[in-house]
PDB file of C-alpha atoms in Angstrom:
ATOM      1  CA  MET A 661     202.684 -32.077  61.563  1.00  0.00           C
ATOM      2  CA  GLY A 662     200.837 -32.038  58.329  1.00  0.00           C
ATOM      3  CA  MET A 663     200.696 -28.285  58.110  1.00  0.00           C
ATOM      4  CA  PHE A 664     204.508 -27.943  58.478  1.00  0.00           C
ATOM      5  CA  LYS A 665     205.035 -30.473  55.624  1.00  0.00           C
ATOM      6  CA  ASP A 666     202.636 -28.675  53.346  1.00  0.00           C
ATOM      7  CA  LEU A 667     204.595 -25.414  54.199  1.00  0.00           C
ATOM      8  CA  ARG A 668     207.731 -27.104  53.397  1.00  0.00           C
ATOM      9  CA  ASP A 669     206.441 -28.376  50.164  1.00  0.00           C
ATOM     10  CA  LEU A 670     205.082 -24.802  49.342  1.00  0.00           C
ATOM     11  CA  HIS A 671     208.472 -23.438  49.979  1.00  0.00           C
ATOM     12  CA  LYS A 672     210.199 -25.929  47.722  1.00  0.00           C
ATOM     13  CA  ALA A 673     207.683 -25.241  44.898  1.00  0.00           C
ATOM     14  CA  SER A 674     208.320 -21.605  45.137  1.00  0.00           C
ATOM     15  CA  LYS A 675     212.160 -22.286  44.898  1.00  0.00           C
ATOM     16  CA  GLU A 676     211.442 -24.328  41.744  1.00  0.00           C
ATOM     17  CA  ILE A 677     209.652 -21.301  40.153  1.00  0.00           C
ATOM     18  CA  GLU A 678     212.513 -19.077  40.941  1.00  0.00           C
ATOM     19  CA  ARG A 679     214.737 -21.153  38.583  1.00  0.00           C
ATOM     20  CA  PRO A 680     215.461 -19.188  35.335  1.00  0.00           C
ATOM     21  CA  GLY A 681     214.389 -22.076  32.974  1.00  0.00           C
ATOM     22  CA  LEU A 682     211.018 -22.488  34.636  1.00  0.00           C
ATOM     23  CA  ARG A 683     210.395 -18.739  34.944  1.00  0.00           C
ATOM     24  CA  ASP A 684     211.092 -18.437  31.219  1.00  0.00           C
ATOM     25  CA  SER A 685     208.721 -21.275  30.311  1.00  0.00           C
ATOM     26  CA  LEU A 686     206.046 -19.645  32.497  1.00  0.00           C
ATOM     27  CA  LYS A 687     206.640 -16.384  30.747  1.00  0.00           C
ATOM     28  CA  GLN A 688     206.244 -18.072  27.254  1.00  0.00           C
ATOM     29  CA  ALA A 689     203.061 -19.777  28.267  1.00  0.00           C
ATOM     30  CA  ASN A 690     201.610 -16.422  29.639  1.00  0.00           C
ATOM     31  CA  GLU A 691     202.429 -14.668  26.335  1.00  0.00           C
ATOM     32  CA  ALA A 692     200.949 -17.553  24.168  1.00  0.00           C
ATOM     33  CA  VAL A 693     197.743 -17.403  26.373  1.00  0.00           C
ATOM     34  CA  GLN A 694     197.602 -13.666  25.887  1.00  0.00           C
ATOM     35  CA  THR A 695     198.098 -13.772  22.149  1.00  0.00           C
ATOM     36  CA  PHE A 696     195.368 -16.601  21.822  1.00  0.00           C
ATOM     37  CA  GLN A 697     192.963 -14.222  23.935  1.00  0.00           C
ATOM     38  CA  ALA A 698     193.767 -11.308  21.709  1.00  0.00           C
ATOM     39  CA  GLY A 699     192.989 -13.552  18.631  1.00  0.00           C
ATOM     40  CA  GLN A 700     189.726 -14.678  20.133  1.00  0.00           C
ATOM     41  CA  GLN A 701     188.773 -10.901  20.750  1.00  0.00           C
ATOM     42  CA  GLN A 702     189.678 -10.048  17.196  1.00  0.00           C
ATOM     43  CA  ALA A 703     187.537 -12.838  15.812  1.00  0.00           C
ATOM     44  CA  VAL A 704     184.661 -11.511  17.959  1.00  0.00           C
ATOM     45  CA  ASP A 705     184.894  -8.160  16.532  1.00  0.00           C
ATOM     46  CA  VAL A 706     185.241  -9.409  12.965  1.00  0.00           C
ATOM     47  CA  ALA A 707     182.165 -11.599  13.339  1.00  0.00           C
ATOM     48  CA  ALA A 708     180.067  -8.717  14.653  1.00  0.00           C
ATOM     49  CA  ASN A 709     181.291  -6.119  12.193  1.00  0.00           C
ATOM     50  CA  GLY A 710     182.983  -7.792   9.420  1.00  0.00           C
ATOM     51  CA  VAL A 711     181.765  -8.180   5.649  1.00  0.00           C
ATOM     52  CA  LEU A 712     181.541 -11.444   3.819  1.00  0.00           C
ATOM     53  CA  GLY A 713     184.094 -12.068   0.994  1.00  0.00           C
ATOM     54  CA  LYS A 714     185.840 -14.830  -0.597  1.00  0.00           C
ATOM     55  CA  ALA A 715     189.390 -16.121  -0.242  1.00  0.00           C
ATOM     56  CA  THR A 716     191.531 -18.355  -2.327  1.00  0.00           C
ATOM     57  CA  ILE A 717     194.236 -20.347  -0.658  1.00  0.00           C
ATOM     58  CA  THR A 718     197.553 -19.963  -2.430  1.00  0.00           C
ATOM     59  CA  ALA A 719     199.706 -21.932   0.097  1.00  0.00           C
ATOM     60  CA  MET A 720     199.199 -23.521   3.673  1.00  0.00           C
ATOM     61  CA  ARG A 721     201.592 -24.809   6.358  1.00  0.00           C
ATOM     62  CA  ASP A 722     201.300 -26.221   9.829  1.00  0.00           C
ATOM     63  CA  THR A 723     202.813 -24.028  12.459  1.00  0.00           C
ATOM     64  CA  GLY A 724     203.497 -26.989  14.656  1.00  0.00           C
ATOM     65  CA  THR A 725     201.124 -25.697  17.501  1.00  0.00           C
ATOM     66  CA  VAL A 726     198.046 -27.634  18.509  1.00  0.00           C
ATOM     67  CA  ILE A 727     195.337 -25.902  20.538  1.00  0.00           C
ATOM     68  CA  ASN A 728     192.360 -28.201  21.799  1.00  0.00           C
ATOM     69  CA  GLU A 729     193.437 -30.845  19.449  1.00  0.00           C
ATOM     70  CA  MET A 730     193.281 -28.316  16.616  1.00  0.00           C
ATOM     71  CA  HIS A 731     196.337 -27.739  14.454  1.00  0.00           C
ATOM     72  CA  VAL A 732     197.224 -24.069  13.940  1.00  0.00           C
ATOM     73  CA  LEU A 733     197.625 -23.534  10.245  1.00  0.00           C
ATOM     74  CA  ALA A 734     199.174 -20.573   8.436  1.00  0.00           C
ATOM     75  CA  LEU A 735     197.226 -19.855   5.226  1.00  0.00           C
ATOM     76  CA  ASP A 736     198.345 -17.532   2.602  1.00  0.00           C
ATOM     77  CA  LEU A 737     195.260 -15.987   0.880  1.00  0.00           C
ATOM     78  CA  THR A 738     194.206 -13.930  -1.883  1.00  0.00           C
ATOM     79  CA  VAL A 739     191.211 -12.155  -0.130  1.00  0.00           C
ATOM     80  CA  GLU A 740     188.516 -10.509  -2.335  1.00  0.00           C
ATOM     81  CA  VAL A 741     186.011  -8.154  -0.751  1.00  0.00           C
ATOM     82  CA  ASN A 742     183.665  -5.775  -2.550  1.00  0.00           C
ATOM     83  CA  GLY A 743     185.897  -5.871  -5.611  1.00  0.00           C
ATOM     84  CA  PHE A 744     189.123  -5.322  -3.778  1.00  0.00           C
ATOM     85  CA  GLN A 745     191.901  -8.004  -3.609  1.00  0.00           C
ATOM     86  CA  SER A 746     194.676  -8.331  -1.044  1.00  0.00           C
ATOM     87  CA  GLU A 747     197.318 -10.875  -0.115  1.00  0.00           C
ATOM     88  CA  VAL A 748     197.360 -11.772   3.552  1.00  0.00           C
ATOM     89  CA  THR A 749     198.646 -14.618   5.689  1.00  0.00           C
ATOM     90  CA  HIS A 750     196.232 -15.810   8.378  1.00  0.00           C
ATOM     91  CA  THR A 751     197.111 -18.237  11.248  1.00  0.00           C
ATOM     92  CA  GLU A 752     194.169 -20.111  12.941  1.00  0.00           C
ATOM     93  CA  PRO A 753     193.482 -23.355  14.872  1.00  0.00           C
ATOM     94  CA  ILE A 754     191.594 -25.238  12.328  1.00  0.00           C
ATOM     95  CA  SER A 755     189.021 -27.996  13.240  1.00  0.00           C
ATOM     96  CA  PRO A 756     189.825 -31.472  11.999  1.00  0.00           C
ATOM     97  CA  LEU A 757     186.472 -31.509  10.223  1.00  0.00           C
ATOM     98  CA  LEU A 758     187.599 -28.410   8.211  1.00  0.00           C
ATOM     99  CA  ILE A 759     191.057 -29.332   7.257  1.00  0.00           C
ATOM    100  CA  GLY A 760     190.181 -31.852   4.548  1.00  0.00           C
ATOM    101  CA  ARG A 761     188.488 -29.013   2.705  1.00  0.00           C
ATOM    102  CA  LEU A 762     191.461 -26.795   2.763  1.00  0.00           C
ATOM    103  CA  ALA A 763     194.166 -26.949   0.034  1.00  0.00           C
ATOM    104  CA  PRO A 764     195.856 -24.687  -2.304  1.00  0.00           C
ATOM    105  CA  GLY A 765     193.650 -23.267  -4.861  1.00  0.00           C
ATOM    106  CA  ALA A 766     190.594 -23.866  -2.715  1.00  0.00           C
ATOM    107  CA  GLU A 767     187.900 -20.863  -2.317  1.00  0.00           C
ATOM    108  CA  ILE A 768     186.547 -20.426   1.078  1.00  0.00           C
ATOM    109  CA  THR A 769     184.111 -17.846   2.504  1.00  0.00           C
ATOM    110  CA  VAL A 770     185.411 -15.409   4.951  1.00  0.00           C
ATOM    111  CA  LYS A 771     184.394 -12.522   6.950  1.00  0.00           C
ATOM    112  CA  VAL A 772     186.678  -9.441   6.860  1.00  0.00           C
ATOM    113  CA  ASP A 773     187.354  -6.452   8.618  1.00  0.00           C
ATOM    114  CA  PRO A 774     186.560  -3.822   5.860  1.00  0.00           C
ATOM    115  CA  GLY A 775     189.402  -1.596   6.894  1.00  0.00           C
ATOM    116  CA  ASP A 776     192.042  -4.315   7.342  1.00  0.00           C
ATOM    117  CA  HIS A 777     191.969  -7.414   5.261  1.00  0.00           C
ATOM    118  CA  SER A 778     194.349  -9.221   7.431  1.00  0.00           C
ATOM    119  CA  ARG A 779     191.817  -9.426  10.141  1.00  0.00           C
ATOM    120  CA  LEU A 780     189.427 -12.091   9.159  1.00  0.00           C
ATOM    121  CA  ILE A 781     187.641 -15.425  10.078  1.00  0.00           C
ATOM    122  CA  LEU A 782     186.967 -18.487   8.150  1.00  0.00           C
ATOM    123  CA  ILE A 783     183.315 -19.301   7.522  1.00  0.00           C
ATOM    124  CA  PRO A 784     182.931 -23.138   7.409  1.00  0.00           C
TER     125      PRO A 784
END
């Protein structure tokens, strides 16, 4: 009898997933995970192949997203690498230990893709 109850519960759960609102939510969650994974791969690439530079924070704002208890911040940066400057906006989950050191006007060390300064990681 337990097996039939489990089958009925599974059938009900599948019907719930078919509801448009839940399907959209699952799609959004899947897209968020894919975006996060792509960002992680980019960070690995920059860590391995990037060059050191410095960045000055010109503005910062909270995106309203929290990942693993870290707020995702959007940082407007002036990045300087090998004598070249560029203005970029960088979005990254920031450790609570690092947030206190970030403010407009602060200089931070970064590792930057030499071909694309918008691809960078912060070096704490």
